[in-house]
mmCIF file of C-alpha atoms in Angstrom:
data_model
loop_
_atom_site.group_PDB
_atom_site.id
_atom_site.type_symbol
_atom_site.label_atom_id
_atom_site.label_comp_id
_atom_site.label_asym_id
_atom_site.label_seq_id
_atom_site.Cartn_x
_atom_site.Cartn_y
_atom_site.Cartn_z
ATOM 1 C CA MET A 1 239.932 283.846 29.048
ATOM 2 C CA THR A 2 237.300 286.112 30.654
ATOM 3 C CA SER A 3 233.729 285.070 29.975
ATOM 4 C CA LEU A 4 231.628 287.557 28.003
ATOM 5 C CA ARG A 5 228.768 286.531 30.257
ATOM 6 C CA ALA A 6 230.488 287.905 33.374
ATOM 7 C CA GLY A 7 229.379 291.558 33.142
ATOM 8 C CA PRO A 8 228.516 294.050 34.365
ATOM 9 C CA ASP A 9 231.140 295.028 36.936
ATOM 10 C CA GLU A 10 230.286 296.197 40.453
ATOM 11 C CA ARG A 11 229.515 299.703 39.111
ATOM 12 C CA GLY A 12 227.045 298.312 36.615
ATOM 13 C CA LEU A 13 229.335 298.904 33.629
ATOM 14 C CA PHE A 14 229.844 296.813 30.518
ATOM 15 C CA ALA A 15 233.240 298.389 29.716
ATOM 16 C CA ASP A 16 232.232 301.923 28.624
ATOM 17 C CA PHE A 17 228.472 301.427 28.831
ATOM 18 C CA GLY A 18 225.837 301.185 31.575
ATOM 19 C CA GLY A 19 226.228 302.720 35.009
ATOM 20 C CA GLN A 20 223.846 304.637 37.268
ATOM 21 C CA TYR A 21 223.125 308.124 35.916
ATOM 22 C CA VAL A 22 220.128 309.014 38.063
ATOM 23 C CA ALA A 23 218.907 311.806 40.326
ATOM 24 C CA GLU A 24 220.440 311.944 43.790
ATOM 25 C CA THR A 25 217.036 311.031 45.233
ATOM 26 C CA LEU A 26 217.129 307.692 43.417
ATOM 27 C CA MET A 27 220.724 306.643 44.109
ATOM 28 C CA PRO A 28 219.988 304.962 47.488
ATOM 29 C CA LEU A 29 217.048 303.153 45.886
ATOM 30 C CA VAL A 30 218.901 301.768 42.877
ATOM 31 C CA ARG A 31 221.755 300.650 45.154
ATOM 32 C CA TRP A 32 219.266 298.939 47.466
ATOM 33 C CA LEU A 33 217.613 297.336 44.459
ATOM 34 C CA ALA A 34 220.988 296.038 43.246
ATOM 35 C CA ASP A 35 221.733 294.561 46.680
ATOM 36 C CA GLU A 36 218.297 292.962 46.991
ATOM 37 C CA TYR A 37 218.552 291.492 43.519
ATOM 38 C CA GLN A 38 221.871 289.817 44.345
ATOM 39 C CA LYS A 39 220.313 288.376 47.519
ATOM 40 C CA ALA A 40 217.300 287.115 45.577
ATOM 41 C CA LYS A 41 219.577 285.409 43.011
ATOM 42 C CA ALA A 42 221.221 283.485 45.837
ATOM 43 C CA ASP A 43 217.875 282.501 47.425
ATOM 44 C CA SER A 44 216.704 279.026 46.403
ATOM 45 C CA ALA A 45 213.129 279.796 47.497
ATOM 46 C CA PHE A 46 213.040 282.779 45.106
ATOM 47 C CA ALA A 47 214.316 280.587 42.263
ATOM 48 C CA GLU A 48 211.773 277.874 43.021
ATOM 49 C CA GLU A 49 208.833 280.305 43.037
ATOM 50 C CA LEU A 50 210.054 281.950 39.839
ATOM 51 C CA GLY A 51 210.437 278.561 38.168
ATOM 52 C CA ALA A 52 206.949 277.471 39.206
ATOM 53 C CA LEU A 53 205.403 280.672 37.855
ATOM 54 C CA CYS A 54 207.316 280.326 34.592
ATOM 55 C CA ARG A 55 205.907 276.836 34.187
ATOM 56 C CA ASP A 56 202.350 277.217 35.477
ATOM 57 C CA PHE A 57 201.541 280.914 34.884
ATOM 58 C CA ILE A 58 203.588 281.824 31.777
ATOM 59 C CA GLY A 59 203.406 278.366 30.184
ATOM 60 C CA ARG A 60 207.132 277.713 29.731
ATOM 61 C CA PRO A 61 209.046 276.220 28.101
ATOM 62 C CA SER A 62 208.004 277.903 24.861
ATOM 63 C CA PRO A 63 208.441 275.651 21.801
ATOM 64 C CA LEU A 64 211.338 275.792 19.364
ATOM 65 C CA TYR A 65 209.489 275.352 16.072
ATOM 66 C CA PHE A 66 210.997 274.261 12.754
ATOM 67 C CA ALA A 67 209.555 276.643 10.149
ATOM 68 C CA GLU A 68 209.517 274.097 7.346
ATOM 69 C CA ARG A 69 207.674 276.156 4.722
ATOM 70 C CA LEU A 70 209.679 279.322 5.360
ATOM 71 C CA SER A 71 212.893 277.295 5.149
ATOM 72 C CA ALA A 72 211.796 275.781 1.844
ATOM 73 C CA HIS A 73 210.745 279.189 0.528
ATOM 74 C CA CYS A 74 214.143 280.712 1.347
ATOM 75 C CA GLY A 75 215.949 277.693 -0.058
ATOM 76 C CA GLY A 76 218.938 277.810 2.274
ATOM 77 C CA ALA A 77 219.322 277.669 6.052
ATOM 78 C CA LYS A 78 217.070 275.633 8.279
ATOM 79 C CA ILE A 79 214.980 278.217 10.156
ATOM 80 C CA TYR A 80 213.741 277.605 13.679
ATOM 81 C CA LEU A 81 211.407 279.996 15.509
ATOM 82 C CA LYS A 82 211.605 280.401 19.280
ATOM 83 C CA ARG A 83 207.900 280.811 20.057
ATOM 84 C CA GLU A 84 207.786 283.541 22.720
ATOM 85 C CA ASP A 85 204.507 284.590 21.110
ATOM 86 C CA LEU A 86 202.909 281.591 22.822
ATOM 87 C CA ASN A 87 203.669 282.852 26.341
ATOM 88 C CA HIS A 88 200.843 284.098 28.567
ATOM 89 C CA THR A 89 200.061 287.695 27.400
ATOM 90 C CA GLY A 90 201.579 286.961 23.973
ATOM 91 C CA ALA A 91 205.209 288.077 24.209
ATOM 92 C CA HIS A 92 208.537 287.667 25.992
ATOM 93 C CA LYS A 93 207.784 290.594 28.324
ATOM 94 C CA ILE A 94 206.050 288.410 30.921
ATOM 95 C CA ASN A 95 209.327 286.571 31.731
ATOM 96 C CA ASN A 96 210.874 289.706 33.169
ATOM 97 C CA CYS A 97 207.689 290.980 34.796
ATOM 98 C CA VAL A 98 207.185 287.832 36.864
ATOM 99 C CA GLY A 99 210.765 288.073 38.141
ATOM 100 C CA GLN A 100 210.523 291.757 39.005
ATOM 101 C CA ILE A 101 207.131 291.525 40.739
ATOM 102 C CA LEU A 102 208.594 288.861 43.040
ATOM 103 C CA LEU A 103 211.467 291.225 43.785
ATOM 104 C CA ALA A 104 209.059 294.118 44.447
ATOM 105 C CA ARG A 105 207.146 291.997 46.941
ATOM 106 C CA ARG A 106 210.413 290.923 48.567
ATOM 107 C CA MET A 107 211.350 294.600 49.022
ATOM 108 C CA GLY A 108 207.976 295.467 50.562
ATOM 109 C CA LYS A 109 206.864 297.721 47.716
ATOM 110 C CA ARG A 110 203.128 298.311 47.436
ATOM 111 C CA ARG A 111 202.749 300.190 44.137
ATOM 112 C CA ILE A 112 203.990 299.293 40.641
ATOM 113 C CA ILE A 113 204.739 301.730 37.823
ATOM 114 C CA ALA A 114 205.961 301.027 34.295
ATOM 115 C CA GLU A 115 206.371 302.520 30.838
ATOM 116 C CA THR A 116 205.184 300.864 27.658
ATOM 117 C CA GLY A 117 205.451 301.433 23.918
ATOM 118 C CA ALA A 118 203.763 298.634 21.979
ATOM 119 C CA GLY A 119 201.718 297.869 25.074
ATOM 120 C CA MET A 120 202.949 294.310 25.547
ATOM 121 C CA HIS A 121 205.130 295.271 28.519
ATOM 122 C CA GLY A 122 202.235 297.266 29.954
ATOM 123 C CA VAL A 123 199.917 294.281 29.584
ATOM 124 C CA ALA A 124 202.491 291.992 31.218
ATOM 125 C CA VAL A 125 202.982 294.432 34.126
ATOM 126 C CA ALA A 126 199.231 294.797 34.594
ATOM 127 C CA THR A 127 198.935 291.003 34.513
ATOM 128 C CA VAL A 128 201.474 290.350 37.265
ATOM 129 C CA ALA A 129 200.169 293.277 39.325
ATOM 130 C CA ALA A 130 196.698 291.719 39.189
ATOM 131 C CA ARG A 131 198.125 288.301 40.066
ATOM 132 C CA PHE A 132 199.870 289.709 43.160
ATOM 133 C CA GLY A 133 197.222 292.243 44.161
ATOM 134 C CA MET A 134 199.245 295.441 43.681
ATOM 135 C CA PRO A 135 197.980 298.751 42.263
ATOM 136 C CA CYS A 136 199.620 299.543 38.956
ATOM 137 C CA VAL A 137 200.172 302.691 36.881
ATOM 138 C CA ILE A 138 201.291 302.470 33.241
ATOM 139 C CA PHE A 139 202.694 305.477 31.371
ATOM 140 C CA MET A 140 202.073 305.338 27.628
ATOM 141 C CA GLY A 141 202.594 307.928 24.899
ATOM 142 C CA THR A 142 199.499 309.193 23.105
ATOM 143 C CA THR A 143 200.898 308.139 19.714
ATOM 144 C CA ASP A 144 201.275 304.585 20.982
ATOM 145 C CA ILE A 145 197.841 304.674 22.640
ATOM 146 C CA ASP A 146 196.320 305.515 19.250
ATOM 147 C CA ARG A 147 198.055 302.620 17.464
ATOM 148 C CA GLN A 148 197.729 300.067 20.289
ATOM 149 C CA GLN A 149 194.155 300.559 21.507
ATOM 150 C CA ALA A 150 193.524 296.861 22.091
ATOM 151 C CA ASN A 151 196.431 296.657 24.522
ATOM 152 C CA VAL A 152 195.264 299.804 26.332
ATOM 153 C CA PHE A 153 191.899 298.107 26.865
ATOM 154 C CA ARG A 154 193.631 294.936 28.098
ATOM 155 C CA MET A 155 195.644 296.920 30.664
ATOM 156 C CA LYS A 156 192.539 298.653 31.977
ATOM 157 C CA LEU A 157 190.639 295.360 32.051
ATOM 158 C CA LEU A 158 193.425 293.963 34.267
ATOM 159 C CA GLY A 159 192.999 296.864 36.690
ATOM 160 C CA ALA A 160 195.860 299.152 35.669
ATOM 161 C CA GLU A 161 195.619 302.921 35.405
ATOM 162 C CA VAL A 162 196.944 304.042 32.004
ATOM 163 C CA ILE A 163 198.291 307.604 31.990
ATOM 164 C CA PRO A 164 198.614 309.207 28.530
ATOM 165 C CA VAL A 165 201.894 311.033 27.898
ATOM 166 C CA THR A 166 201.581 313.981 25.493
ATOM 167 C CA SER A 167 205.151 315.304 25.580
ATOM 168 C CA GLY A 168 207.608 314.826 22.726
ATOM 169 C CA THR A 169 206.368 312.414 20.079
ATOM 170 C CA GLY A 170 204.134 310.575 22.533
ATOM 171 C CA THR A 171 206.120 307.349 22.266
ATOM 172 C CA LEU A 172 208.269 305.085 24.449
ATOM 173 C CA LYS A 173 211.022 307.610 25.255
ATOM 174 C CA ASP A 174 208.459 310.085 26.556
ATOM 175 C CA ALA A 175 206.623 307.424 28.578
ATOM 176 C CA MET A 176 209.898 306.440 30.245
ATOM 177 C CA ASN A 177 210.629 310.086 31.080
ATOM 178 C CA GLU A 178 207.281 310.384 32.878
ATOM 179 C CA ALA A 179 207.733 307.098 34.728
ATOM 180 C CA LEU A 180 211.116 308.266 36.028
ATOM 181 C CA ARG A 181 209.545 311.554 37.199
ATOM 182 C CA ASP A 182 206.860 309.628 39.076
ATOM 183 C CA TRP A 183 209.455 307.326 40.658
ATOM 184 C CA VAL A 184 211.477 310.261 41.998
ATOM 185 C CA THR A 185 208.426 311.670 43.783
ATOM 186 C CA GLN A 186 207.212 308.382 45.318
ATOM 187 C CA VAL A 187 210.352 306.361 46.046
ATOM 188 C CA ALA A 188 209.199 305.001 49.403
ATOM 189 C CA ASP A 189 206.428 302.666 48.263
ATOM 190 C CA THR A 190 206.891 302.461 44.465
ATOM 191 C CA PHE A 191 208.691 299.849 42.385
ATOM 192 C CA TYR A 192 209.539 300.848 38.813
ATOM 193 C CA LEU A 193 209.233 297.733 36.670
ATOM 194 C CA ILE A 194 211.370 298.598 33.624
ATOM 195 C CA GLY A 195 210.618 296.550 30.519
ATOM 196 C CA SER A 196 213.963 296.342 28.746
ATOM 197 C CA VAL A 197 217.705 295.913 29.271
ATOM 198 C CA ALA A 198 218.014 299.674 29.698
ATOM 199 C CA GLY A 199 217.908 302.154 32.562
ATOM 200 C CA PRO A 200 220.285 302.427 35.530
ATOM 201 C CA HIS A 201 222.085 299.412 36.987
ATOM 202 C CA PRO A 202 220.859 296.834 38.032
ATOM 203 C CA TYR A 203 218.038 296.918 35.432
ATOM 204 C CA PRO A 204 220.088 295.948 32.332
ATOM 205 C CA GLN A 205 221.549 292.966 34.200
ATOM 206 C CA MET A 206 218.364 292.034 36.031
ATOM 207 C CA VAL A 207 216.078 292.149 32.985
ATOM 208 C CA ARG A 208 218.651 290.194 30.963
ATOM 209 C CA ASP A 209 218.876 287.507 33.624
ATOM 210 C CA PHE A 210 215.107 287.054 33.762
ATOM 211 C CA GLN A 211 214.973 286.880 29.952
ATOM 212 C CA CYS A 212 217.837 284.371 29.699
ATOM 213 C CA VAL A 213 215.233 281.638 30.055
ATOM 214 C CA ILE A 214 214.762 282.134 26.290
ATOM 215 C CA GLY A 215 218.373 281.313 25.385
ATOM 216 C CA ASN A 216 218.757 278.596 28.015
ATOM 217 C CA GLU A 217 215.719 276.761 26.662
ATOM 218 C CA THR A 218 216.909 277.263 23.085
ATOM 219 C CA ARG A 219 220.278 275.618 23.886
ATOM 220 C CA GLU A 220 218.556 272.519 25.254
ATOM 221 C CA GLN A 221 215.880 272.376 22.546
ATOM 222 C CA ILE A 222 218.149 272.748 19.510
ATOM 223 C CA GLN A 223 220.545 270.126 20.844
ATOM 224 C CA ALA A 224 217.632 267.761 21.443
ATOM 225 C CA LYS A 225 216.352 268.336 17.886
ATOM 226 C CA GLU A 226 219.628 268.646 15.952
ATOM 227 C CA GLY A 227 222.330 267.310 18.269
ATOM 228 C CA ARG A 228 224.335 270.546 18.225
ATOM 229 C CA LEU A 229 224.263 274.278 18.822
ATOM 230 C CA PRO A 230 222.755 276.672 16.255
ATOM 231 C CA ASP A 231 224.976 278.406 13.731
ATOM 232 C CA SER A 232 223.227 281.754 14.016
ATOM 233 C CA LEU A 233 220.779 283.623 16.231
ATOM 234 C CA ILE A 234 218.621 286.534 15.050
ATOM 235 C CA ALA A 235 216.423 288.825 17.158
ATOM 236 C CA CYS A 236 214.955 292.302 16.847
ATOM 237 C CA VAL A 237 216.419 295.037 19.020
ATOM 238 C CA GLY A 238 214.677 298.091 20.442
ATOM 239 C CA GLY A 239 215.937 298.402 23.992
ATOM 240 C CA GLY A 240 216.888 294.790 23.426
ATOM 241 C CA SER A 241 215.550 292.463 26.138
ATOM 242 C CA ASN A 242 214.240 289.676 23.898
ATOM 243 C CA ALA A 243 217.529 289.702 21.970
ATOM 244 C CA MET A 244 219.720 289.703 25.055
ATOM 245 C CA GLY A 245 217.660 286.899 26.538
ATOM 246 C CA LEU A 246 218.375 284.768 23.468
ATOM 247 C CA PHE A 247 221.994 285.891 22.926
ATOM 248 C CA HIS A 248 223.479 285.857 26.415
ATOM 249 C CA PRO A 249 223.642 282.088 27.020
ATOM 250 C CA PHE A 250 225.588 281.773 23.723
ATOM 251 C CA LEU A 251 228.084 284.634 24.128
ATOM 252 C CA ASP A 252 230.956 282.297 25.010
ATOM 253 C CA GLU A 253 230.261 280.061 21.980
ATOM 254 C CA PRO A 254 232.419 281.536 19.172
ATOM 255 C CA SER A 255 230.843 279.224 16.582
ATOM 256 C CA VAL A 256 227.431 280.870 17.095
ATOM 257 C CA GLN A 257 226.910 284.024 15.037
ATOM 258 C CA ILE A 258 224.775 286.651 16.782
ATOM 259 C CA ILE A 259 222.704 289.183 14.819
ATOM 260 C CA GLY A 260 220.557 291.933 16.304
ATOM 261 C CA VAL A 261 218.117 293.748 14.025
ATOM 262 C CA GLU A 262 217.296 297.418 14.565
ATOM 263 C CA ALA A 263 214.416 299.363 13.014
ATOM 264 C CA ALA A 264 215.556 301.285 9.931
ATOM 265 C CA GLY A 265 212.147 302.952 9.581
ATOM 266 C CA HIS A 266 212.015 304.818 6.274
ATOM 267 C CA GLY A 267 215.752 304.183 5.796
ATOM 268 C CA ILE A 268 218.877 305.130 7.754
ATOM 269 C CA GLU A 269 219.698 307.813 5.177
ATOM 270 C CA THR A 270 216.370 309.591 5.807
ATOM 271 C CA GLY A 271 216.977 310.115 9.518
ATOM 272 C CA LEU A 272 213.512 308.632 10.177
ATOM 273 C CA HIS A 273 214.551 305.440 11.939
ATOM 274 C CA ALA A 274 215.225 303.896 15.362
ATOM 275 C CA ALA A 275 218.634 302.334 14.661
ATOM 276 C CA SER A 276 220.869 303.588 17.474
ATOM 277 C CA LEU A 277 223.910 301.479 16.625
ATOM 278 C CA ASN A 278 223.627 302.068 12.892
ATOM 279 C CA GLY A 279 222.843 305.771 13.125
ATOM 280 C CA GLY A 280 223.603 306.998 16.642
ATOM 281 C CA SER A 281 226.487 307.757 18.987
ATOM 282 C CA PRO A 282 227.434 307.221 22.657
ATOM 283 C CA GLY A 283 225.611 309.337 25.220
ATOM 284 C CA VAL A 284 223.533 309.236 28.399
ATOM 285 C CA LEU A 285 219.758 308.837 28.700
ATOM 286 C CA HIS A 286 217.357 307.218 31.157
ATOM 287 C CA GLY A 287 220.034 306.393 33.716
ATOM 288 C CA ASN A 288 222.669 304.681 31.571
ATOM 289 C CA ARG A 289 225.373 305.330 29.007
ATOM 290 C CA SER A 290 224.830 303.654 25.643
ATOM 291 C CA PHE A 291 224.272 304.522 21.973
ATOM 292 C CA PHE A 292 221.485 307.004 21.274
ATOM 293 C CA LEU A 293 220.063 308.964 18.367
ATOM 294 C CA GLN A 294 221.232 312.474 19.174
ATOM 295 C CA THR A 295 222.521 315.742 17.786
ATOM 296 C CA GLY A 296 226.156 316.785 18.016
ATOM 297 C CA ASP A 297 225.454 318.597 21.288
ATOM 298 C CA GLY A 298 223.659 315.626 22.852
ATOM 299 C CA GLN A 299 219.995 316.494 22.230
ATOM 300 C CA ILE A 300 217.964 313.324 21.694
ATOM 301 C CA ILE A 301 216.496 312.917 18.214
ATOM 302 C CA ASP A 302 213.017 311.424 17.860
ATOM 303 C CA ALA A 303 212.993 307.831 16.629
ATOM 304 C CA HIS A 304 210.653 306.343 14.034
ATOM 305 C CA SER A 305 209.483 302.797 13.405
ATOM 306 C CA ILE A 306 206.245 301.265 12.213
ATOM 307 C CA SER A 307 206.685 299.029 15.261
ATOM 308 C CA ALA A 308 205.807 300.760 18.550
ATOM 309 C CA GLY A 309 208.064 298.393 20.488
ATOM 310 C CA LEU A 310 211.158 299.394 18.493
ATOM 311 C CA ASP A 311 210.370 303.125 18.408
ATOM 312 C CA TYR A 312 213.031 304.122 20.961
ATOM 313 C CA PRO A 313 216.109 306.345 20.351
ATOM 314 C CA GLY A 314 218.536 304.125 22.269
ATOM 315 C CA ILE A 315 219.671 300.598 22.985
ATOM 316 C CA GLY A 316 220.603 298.625 26.095
ATOM 317 C CA PRO A 317 224.217 299.093 27.275
ATOM 318 C CA GLU A 318 225.180 295.430 26.949
ATOM 319 C CA HIS A 319 224.219 295.541 23.275
ATOM 320 C CA ALA A 320 226.419 298.632 22.894
ATOM 321 C CA PHE A 321 229.257 296.664 24.480
ATOM 322 C CA LEU A 322 228.764 293.644 22.194
ATOM 323 C CA HIS A 323 228.717 295.995 19.220
ATOM 324 C CA GLN A 324 231.881 297.717 20.396
ATOM 325 C CA ILE A 325 233.870 294.488 20.738
ATOM 326 C CA GLY A 326 232.383 292.946 17.586
ATOM 327 C CA ARG A 327 230.825 289.899 19.278
ATOM 328 C CA ALA A 328 227.412 290.681 17.818
ATOM 329 C CA GLU A 329 226.461 292.187 14.467
ATOM 330 C CA TYR A 330 223.665 294.734 14.296
ATOM 331 C CA SER A 331 221.815 295.225 11.022
ATOM 332 C CA ALA A 332 218.745 297.321 10.253
ATOM 333 C CA VAL A 333 215.446 296.535 8.523
ATOM 334 C CA THR A 334 212.999 299.075 7.078
ATOM 335 C CA ASP A 335 209.276 299.344 7.736
ATOM 336 C CA GLN A 336 208.520 297.964 4.262
ATOM 337 C CA GLU A 337 210.838 294.969 4.692
ATOM 338 C CA ALA A 338 209.261 294.173 8.072
ATOM 339 C CA LEU A 339 205.748 294.372 6.607
ATOM 340 C CA ALA A 340 206.715 292.001 3.800
ATOM 341 C CA ALA A 341 208.105 289.517 6.340
ATOM 342 C CA PHE A 342 204.963 289.923 8.466
ATOM 343 C CA HIS A 343 202.791 288.841 5.526
ATOM 344 C CA LEU A 344 205.116 286.035 4.407
ATOM 345 C CA CYS A 345 205.288 284.398 7.850
ATOM 346 C CA SER A 346 201.518 284.669 8.222
ATOM 347 C CA ARG A 347 200.777 283.048 4.871
ATOM 348 C CA LEU A 348 203.438 280.333 4.869
ATOM 349 C CA GLU A 349 203.439 279.234 8.505
ATOM 350 C CA GLY A 350 200.032 280.282 9.821
ATOM 351 C CA ILE A 351 201.803 282.382 12.451
ATOM 352 C CA ILE A 352 201.055 286.115 12.626
ATOM 353 C CA PRO A 353 204.151 287.714 14.178
ATOM 354 C CA ALA A 354 204.449 291.016 16.005
ATOM 355 C CA LEU A 355 205.852 293.775 13.799
ATOM 356 C CA GLU A 356 208.872 293.813 16.113
ATOM 357 C CA SER A 357 209.514 290.131 15.419
ATOM 358 C CA ALA A 358 208.904 290.727 11.706
ATOM 359 C CA HIS A 359 212.094 292.823 11.645
ATOM 360 C CA ALA A 360 214.080 289.771 12.779
ATOM 361 C CA LEU A 361 212.262 287.577 10.262
ATOM 362 C CA ALA A 362 213.068 290.006 7.433
ATOM 363 C CA GLU A 363 216.767 289.779 8.249
ATOM 364 C CA ALA A 364 216.542 285.992 8.373
ATOM 365 C CA PHE A 365 214.880 285.941 4.943
ATOM 366 C CA LYS A 366 217.760 288.009 3.532
ATOM 367 C CA ARG A 367 220.440 285.727 4.940
ATOM 368 C CA ALA A 368 218.936 282.240 4.733
ATOM 369 C CA PRO A 369 219.038 281.847 0.898
ATOM 370 C CA LYS A 370 222.800 282.493 0.902
ATOM 371 C CA LEU A 371 223.523 279.809 3.497
ATOM 372 C CA PRO A 372 223.894 276.007 3.187
ATOM 373 C CA LYS A 373 220.958 273.778 4.052
ATOM 374 C CA GLU A 374 222.784 272.401 7.100
ATOM 375 C CA HIS A 375 223.012 275.896 8.625
ATOM 376 C CA LEU A 376 220.829 276.098 11.748
ATOM 377 C CA MET A 377 219.269 279.529 12.260
ATOM 378 C CA VAL A 378 217.157 280.451 15.294
ATOM 379 C CA VAL A 379 214.915 283.504 15.051
ATOM 380 C CA ASN A 380 213.317 284.814 18.222
ATOM 381 C CA LEU A 381 209.607 285.288 17.597
ATOM 382 C CA SER A 382 209.315 287.740 20.471
ATOM 383 C CA GLY A 383 205.568 288.331 20.256
ATOM 384 C CA ARG A 384 202.369 287.749 18.350
ATOM 385 C CA GLY A 385 200.808 290.168 15.904
ATOM 386 C CA ASP A 386 197.317 290.613 17.360
ATOM 387 C CA LYS A 387 198.278 294.044 18.686
ATOM 388 C CA ASP A 388 199.433 295.221 15.228
ATOM 389 C CA MET A 389 196.255 294.535 13.237
ATOM 390 C CA GLN A 390 195.203 298.195 13.329
ATOM 391 C CA THR A 391 198.617 299.386 12.118
ATOM 392 C CA VAL A 392 198.788 296.845 9.302
ATOM 393 C CA MET A 393 195.202 297.515 8.189
ATOM 394 C CA GLN A 394 195.897 301.240 8.102
ATOM 395 C CA HIS A 395 199.046 300.674 6.037
ATOM 396 C CA LEU A 396 197.178 298.449 3.554
ATOM 397 C CA SER A 397 194.440 301.051 3.253
ATOM 398 C CA GLU A 398 196.927 303.850 2.570
ATOM 399 C CA ALA A 399 198.849 301.702 0.095
ATOM 400 C CA SER A 400 195.682 300.990 -1.912
ATOM 401 C CA GLN A 401 194.781 304.661 -2.281
#
């Protein structure tokens, strides 16, 4: 039986999804990047340096925490939280950024660019760029700049140049468009540090591999605590790197149920959402083929989510593949459900989650009461909620009026 962990193929495809749909100018670069990544994977010195940075710079392993009060409140499954919020910079994003900055240095690149939505990827990129002494440019939509001002300040404090993007809705899609335009014009010295399991091959594979530290640790930790594998895994999905990092090490374990949670925004039926698998169709954007929110003639539809990190009209190609073959289930959670979960986790566990992570928590709270007490559920707490205080305060203010 072929392992589900084997993909992508040599063309960067997960069956019908993935690939390299980029400008002719970039094709030699993405092929070189793919070759260099394979060489780095086989280099023990690269692995040793990455491991040391994960331990001493990021602070890994992150804990697997039994959420005792949330479990009791739900009255069913035993809920564990994988605490990626405790990483340096406050989210899972740093795992991938450390790996890619080492690859950039290996390739002789001198300038780093990136896109960011919620700002956590931008902060992580700025952090590693500062650590390795490289100039860094972050593209960020003006809508996201307005709702993530603290992270914009953090990026600038770390030495990054933050370029506002005014096109479209001023969110993640538009920031990625501008980053790709920059990359095309400065291919010689620039490394594009993509933040999710999206973009042209090898990015979906490479980002996934760097994030698999989440799932690999979870396997060891849950077996140490409970003596067996979990029964279910739940993670939020925008582009989907935190989810793929948790899911991938378990793909060949049929007993482990895998649930990704998209952003339903104001509701799938309203059209104001960011749920590509629940409300989109196959197409091509940002260098890969996957599911996207689009019109019948392929024009991309603007996404909506209260969470800046999930406000993207597409999903990583490996998630599209897992959806297609039925290995993973993808549900959707509304803004209101995520906010309720945000407050519940804060008050019962003393942990303020990112609004992205609150989507996963909301799905867990729906499912846990219907499950037996011996059911082991792991929820990926992909980031902390410091960055979302302004958004939540604004929502509470509007709700009280």
